[in-house]
Amino acid sequence: MTTPGDALSSSAVSPAFRAAADSDAVWDRFLPPDHAAVLARADDAGDHLGRSKKELFTRLCSRPVLLDGATMSFGLDRRSGAKCWMLSARALSIVWVDDPSCWIWTADLPGSRFPEVAELVDVCWLEITGKLQLSLLSPRTTYAAYLVYAIADDSYGLECNIGILPPKATVTVVISGNGTKPTSTAASTSTENTICLQHMQGEEETAMHRRRQEYVRPRKNYGWKLVREADMDIRCPRRRGDDGWTEVELGEFAVAGEEDGVVEVSLKEVECRRWKRGLIVQGIEIRPKHTNSN
């Protein structure tokens, strides 16, 4: 039994297989080595005491736990057992978030994992950044970062329109060592993606949106003149099935081994300077990317 799925399948074969497949010895191999240290930071640490290893694994897959004063959450990927993290809006760096004319804090929204979310009141400069230590992630895993958000009924300035520069997302990984030996100079890699925060939902609507919509982007061979062209690589939003919120993939990155360093994820719309309202930010989730997932 090399994966959690193998163990679950074996437990359904017979009572004898079930006893072996449900044992702590089996499920302890699927839990991260540092899970006890992470759970010691849980806001409700007593909730995890006395559980079997299988119960703990299942709990972390279905209901991530809140850590560090409900500023982040920790869970596990059901397929691989890899660690999943979500940074709450309180744990993010949001430009102008301390100005109540620009952002406000809203409590207890339905489906939110955290007690507070950040709601955009009115800005022309949108910039959101989150950072996470690479040592908190699972090695030999490809991760993706997602903005988890909602759109208020009275929103404006967030939709993808012809002639308007869309937001850009950047994922930067800075490696400063291999976990035991620091390097004298940090190695950095960065990727950038074009993001759509608001348009029609559904696969057919998304495909139509990509075919018909045009976006303005600078092109070097035109002397950096802004020209219209279809952007087939734009990252589009989708509805999350578990909590009713919306997410959009900001980018992906790979964790090769036990590196020391940090991954920084940012979303910016600072070029067209149009005024925006109604973006409700729950947080940024970092979880393993499955290429065949919906």
Coordinates of C-alpha atoms in Angstrom, one line a residue:
M1 CA 0.0 0.0 0.0
T2 CA 1.9 3.0 -1.3
T3 CA -0.8 5.6 -1.4
P4 CA -3.8 6.6 0.7
G5 CA -6.1 5.3 -2.1
D6 CA -4.4 1.9 -1.9
A7 CA -5.1 1.7 1.8
L8 CA -8.7 2.7 1.4
S9 CA -9.2 0.1 -1.3
S10 CA -7.6 -2.7 0.7
S11 CA -9.8 -2.0 3.7
A12 CA -12.9 -2.7 1.6
V13 CA -11.7 -6.2 0.5
S14 CA -12.2 -8.2 3.7
P15 CA -12.2 -7.8 7.5
A16 CA -8.6 -9.1 7.6
F17 CA -7.4 -6.6 5.1
R18 CA -9.4 -3.9 6.8
A19 CA -7.6 -4.5 10.1
A20 CA -4.2 -4.2 8.5
A21 CA -5.2 -1.3 6.2
D22 CA -6.7 0.7 9.1
S23 CA -3.7 0.3 11.4
D24 CA -1.7 3.3 12.7
A25 CA 1.4 1.7 11.2
V26 CA 0.0 2.1 7.7
W27 CA -1.5 5.5 8.0
D28 CA 1.4 7.0 9.9
R29 CA 3.4 6.7 6.7
F30 CA 0.9 8.9 4.9
L31 CA 1.0 11.7 7.5
P32 CA 3.8 14.3 7.1
P33 CA 6.8 13.7 9.4
D34 CA 6.2 17.1 11.0
H35 CA 2.4 16.9 11.4
A36 CA 2.6 16.8 15.2
A37 CA 4.6 20.1 15.3
V38 CA 2.2 21.7 12.9
L39 CA -0.9 20.6 14.8
A40 CA 0.7 22.0 18.0
R41 CA 0.0 25.4 16.5
A42 CA -3.7 24.6 16.0
D43 CA -6.2 27.0 17.5
D44 CA -8.1 24.0 18.8
A45 CA -5.3 21.5 19.5
G46 CA -7.3 19.2 21.7
D47 CA -9.6 18.4 18.8
H48 CA -6.9 16.1 17.3
L49 CA -6.0 14.2 20.5
G50 CA -7.0 10.5 20.7
R51 CA -7.7 10.1 17.0
S52 CA -6.3 7.1 15.1
K53 CA -3.9 7.9 12.4
K54 CA -6.5 7.1 9.7
E55 CA -9.0 9.4 11.4
L56 CA -6.5 12.2 11.6
F57 CA -5.6 11.8 8.0
T58 CA -9.2 11.8 6.9
R59 CA -10.0 14.8 9.1
L60 CA -7.1 16.8 7.7
C61 CA -8.3 16.0 4.1
S62 CA -11.9 17.0 4.7
R63 CA -11.6 19.8 7.3
P64 CA -8.3 21.7 7.4
V65 CA -7.4 23.1 10.8
L66 CA -6.9 26.7 11.7
L67 CA -3.4 27.8 12.9
D68 CA -1.8 30.8 14.5
G69 CA -4.9 32.7 15.5
A70 CA -7.0 31.7 12.5
T71 CA -4.6 33.4 10.1
M72 CA -3.8 30.3 8.1
S73 CA -5.0 26.7 7.7
F74 CA -3.3 23.3 7.2
G75 CA -4.7 20.2 5.5
L76 CA -3.7 17.2 3.4
D77 CA -4.3 16.2 -0.2
R78 CA -6.4 13.1 -0.2
R79 CA -4.6 11.5 -3.2
S80 CA -1.0 12.0 -2.1
G81 CA -1.0 13.0 1.5
A82 CA 0.9 16.2 0.5
K83 CA 0.5 19.3 2.7
C84 CA -1.9 22.0 1.7
W85 CA -1.9 25.5 3.1
M86 CA -4.1 28.5 2.9
L87 CA -3.1 32.0 3.9
S88 CA -6.0 34.1 5.2
A89 CA -6.6 37.7 4.1
R90 CA -5.1 38.7 7.5
A91 CA -1.9 36.9 6.6
L92 CA -1.6 38.6 3.2
S93 CA 0.0 41.9 2.3
I94 CA -2.7 44.0 0.7
V95 CA -1.9 47.5 -0.4
W96 CA -4.2 50.1 1.3
V97 CA -5.8 47.5 3.5
D98 CA -5.5 49.7 6.6
D99 CA -7.5 52.5 5.0
P100 CA -11.2 51.9 5.5
S101 CA -12.0 54.0 2.5
C102 CA -10.2 51.3 0.4
W103 CA -10.8 48.0 2.3
I104 CA -12.9 46.8 5.1
W105 CA -12.9 43.6 7.2
T106 CA -16.1 41.5 7.1
A107 CA -16.8 38.8 9.6
D108 CA -18.5 35.4 9.4
L109 CA -19.3 35.1 5.7
P110 CA -20.9 31.8 4.7
G111 CA -18.4 29.1 3.6
S112 CA -15.4 31.1 4.7
R113 CA -12.7 29.0 6.4
F114 CA -11.6 32.1 8.4
P115 CA -13.5 34.4 10.7
E116 CA -12.7 37.5 8.7
V117 CA -12.3 38.4 5.0
A118 CA -11.1 41.5 3.3
E119 CA -13.6 43.4 1.1
L120 CA -12.5 45.9 -1.5
V121 CA -14.3 49.3 -1.1
D122 CA -12.7 51.4 -3.8
V123 CA -9.1 51.4 -5.2
C124 CA -7.4 51.9 -8.5
W125 CA -4.2 50.1 -7.4
L126 CA -4.9 46.4 -6.6
E127 CA -1.9 44.5 -5.2
I128 CA -2.1 41.4 -3.0
T129 CA 0.9 39.3 -1.9
G130 CA 1.3 36.1 0.1
K131 CA 4.5 34.3 1.2
L132 CA 5.1 30.8 2.5
Q133 CA 8.3 29.0 3.6
L134 CA 9.2 26.1 1.2
S135 CA 10.1 24.0 4.3
L136 CA 6.3 23.8 5.1
L137 CA 5.6 22.1 1.8
S138 CA 6.0 18.5 0.7
P139 CA 9.1 17.6 -1.3
R140 CA 8.8 16.2 -4.9
T141 CA 5.5 17.9 -5.4
T142 CA 4.1 20.3 -8.0
Y143 CA 2.0 23.0 -6.3
A144 CA -0.4 25.6 -7.6
A145 CA -1.5 28.8 -5.9
Y146 CA -5.1 30.0 -6.0
L147 CA -6.8 33.2 -5.0
V148 CA -10.0 32.3 -3.2
Y149 CA -12.5 35.1 -3.4
A150 CA -16.1 36.2 -4.0
I151 CA -17.6 39.1 -5.9
A152 CA -20.0 41.5 -4.2
D153 CA -23.3 42.4 -5.9
D154 CA -22.3 46.1 -6.2
S155 CA -18.9 45.4 -7.7
Y156 CA -17.4 47.3 -10.6
G157 CA -14.0 47.4 -12.4
L158 CA -13.2 43.7 -11.9
E159 CA -14.6 42.3 -15.1
C160 CA -12.6 41.4 -18.2
N161 CA -13.3 44.0 -20.9
I162 CA -12.0 44.6 -24.4
G163 CA -9.4 47.3 -24.2
I164 CA -8.6 46.9 -20.5
L165 CA -5.4 45.4 -19.2
P166 CA -6.2 42.4 -17.1
P167 CA -4.5 41.6 -13.7
K168 CA -1.2 39.8 -13.7
A169 CA -0.2 37.1 -11.2
T170 CA 3.4 36.3 -10.4
V171 CA 4.8 33.3 -8.6
T172 CA 8.4 33.7 -7.4
V173 CA 10.4 30.9 -5.7
V174 CA 13.6 31.9 -3.9
I175 CA 15.8 29.0 -2.7
S176 CA 18.5 29.9 -0.1
G177 CA 19.7 26.4 0.8
N178 CA 18.9 22.7 0.8
G179 CA 17.6 22.3 4.3
T180 CA 21.0 21.6 5.9
K181 CA 23.5 23.8 4.0
P182 CA 22.7 27.4 3.2
T183 CA 23.9 28.9 0.0
S184 CA 25.9 32.1 -0.4
T185 CA 23.6 33.4 -3.0
A186 CA 19.9 32.8 -3.4
A187 CA 18.5 31.2 -6.6
S188 CA 15.2 32.7 -7.8
T189 CA 12.7 31.6 -10.5
S190 CA 9.6 33.6 -11.4
T191 CA 6.6 33.0 -13.7
E192 CA 3.8 35.4 -14.7
N193 CA 0.2 34.7 -15.8
T194 CA -2.7 36.8 -17.0
I195 CA -5.8 36.6 -14.8
C196 CA -9.5 37.1 -15.2
L197 CA -11.3 37.7 -12.0
Q198 CA -14.9 38.0 -13.3
H199 CA -16.8 36.6 -16.3
M200 CA -19.5 34.1 -17.0
Q201 CA -19.3 30.8 -15.2
G202 CA -19.1 27.3 -16.7
E203 CA -16.9 25.5 -19.2
E204 CA -18.9 26.5 -22.3
E205 CA -19.0 30.1 -21.3
T206 CA -15.3 30.1 -20.5
A207 CA -14.4 28.6 -23.9
M208 CA -16.6 31.2 -25.6
H209 CA -15.0 33.9 -23.5
R210 CA -11.5 32.9 -24.5
R211 CA -12.5 32.8 -28.2
R212 CA -14.3 36.1 -28.4
Q213 CA -12.7 38.3 -25.8
E214 CA -9.7 40.3 -26.6
Y215 CA -7.2 41.9 -24.2
V216 CA -4.7 44.7 -24.6
R217 CA -1.1 43.8 -24.1
P218 CA 2.2 45.5 -24.9
R219 CA 4.1 43.9 -27.8
K220 CA 7.8 44.6 -28.4
N221 CA 7.7 44.3 -32.1
Y222 CA 5.1 47.0 -32.2
G223 CA 7.4 49.4 -30.3
W224 CA 5.5 48.6 -27.1
K225 CA 2.3 50.0 -28.6
L226 CA -0.8 48.6 -27.0
V227 CA -2.6 46.4 -29.5
R228 CA -5.6 44.0 -29.2
E229 CA -5.1 40.3 -29.5
A230 CA -6.8 37.2 -28.2
D231 CA -5.2 35.8 -25.1
M232 CA -5.7 32.1 -25.0
D233 CA -3.6 31.6 -21.9
I234 CA -5.6 33.7 -19.6
R235 CA -6.4 32.0 -16.2
C236 CA -10.2 32.0 -15.7
P237 CA -12.2 31.7 -12.5
R238 CA -14.2 28.6 -11.4
R239 CA -16.6 27.8 -8.6
R240 CA -15.2 25.8 -5.7
G241 CA -17.4 22.8 -5.0
D242 CA -16.7 22.5 -1.3
D243 CA -17.5 26.0 0.0
G244 CA -19.3 27.9 -2.8
W245 CA -16.5 30.5 -3.2
T246 CA -14.6 31.2 -6.4
E247 CA -11.0 30.5 -7.2
V248 CA -8.5 31.4 -9.9
E249 CA -5.1 29.7 -10.4
L250 CA -2.4 32.3 -10.1
G251 CA 0.5 30.0 -11.1
E252 CA 2.4 26.8 -10.2
F253 CA 5.8 25.8 -9.0
A254 CA 7.7 22.7 -8.0
V255 CA 9.3 21.7 -4.7
A256 CA 12.1 19.3 -5.5
G257 CA 13.5 18.5 -2.1
E258 CA 13.8 19.9 1.4
E259 CA 14.9 23.4 0.3
D260 CA 15.2 26.4 2.5
G261 CA 13.5 29.4 0.9
V262 CA 10.2 31.1 0.2
V263 CA 7.5 31.1 -2.4
E264 CA 5.9 34.5 -3.0
V265 CA 2.6 34.8 -4.8
S266 CA 1.2 38.2 -6.0
L267 CA -1.8 39.5 -7.9
K268 CA -1.5 43.0 -9.4
E269 CA -3.7 45.3 -11.5
V270 CA -1.8 48.6 -11.4
E271 CA -1.4 49.6 -15.0
C272 CA -4.8 50.7 -16.3
R273 CA -5.7 52.4 -12.9
R274 CA -9.4 51.9 -13.3
W275 CA -11.4 52.0 -10.0
K276 CA -12.5 48.7 -8.6
R277 CA -14.9 47.6 -5.9
G278 CA -16.4 44.4 -4.6
L279 CA -13.6 41.9 -4.5
I280 CA -13.9 39.8 -1.3
V281 CA -10.7 38.0 -0.5
Q282 CA -10.7 34.9 1.7
G283 CA -7.1 34.1 1.1
I284 CA -4.5 32.3 -1.1
E285 CA -4.5 28.5 -1.1
I286 CA -1.4 26.5 -2.0
R287 CA -2.1 22.9 -2.8
P288 CA -0.8 20.1 -5.0
K289 CA -1.8 20.4 -8.6
H290 CA -3.4 17.5 -10.3
T291 CA -3.4 17.8 -14.1
N292 CA -6.5 15.7 -14.5
S293 CA -8.6 17.5 -11.8
N294 CA -11.6 19.6 -12.6

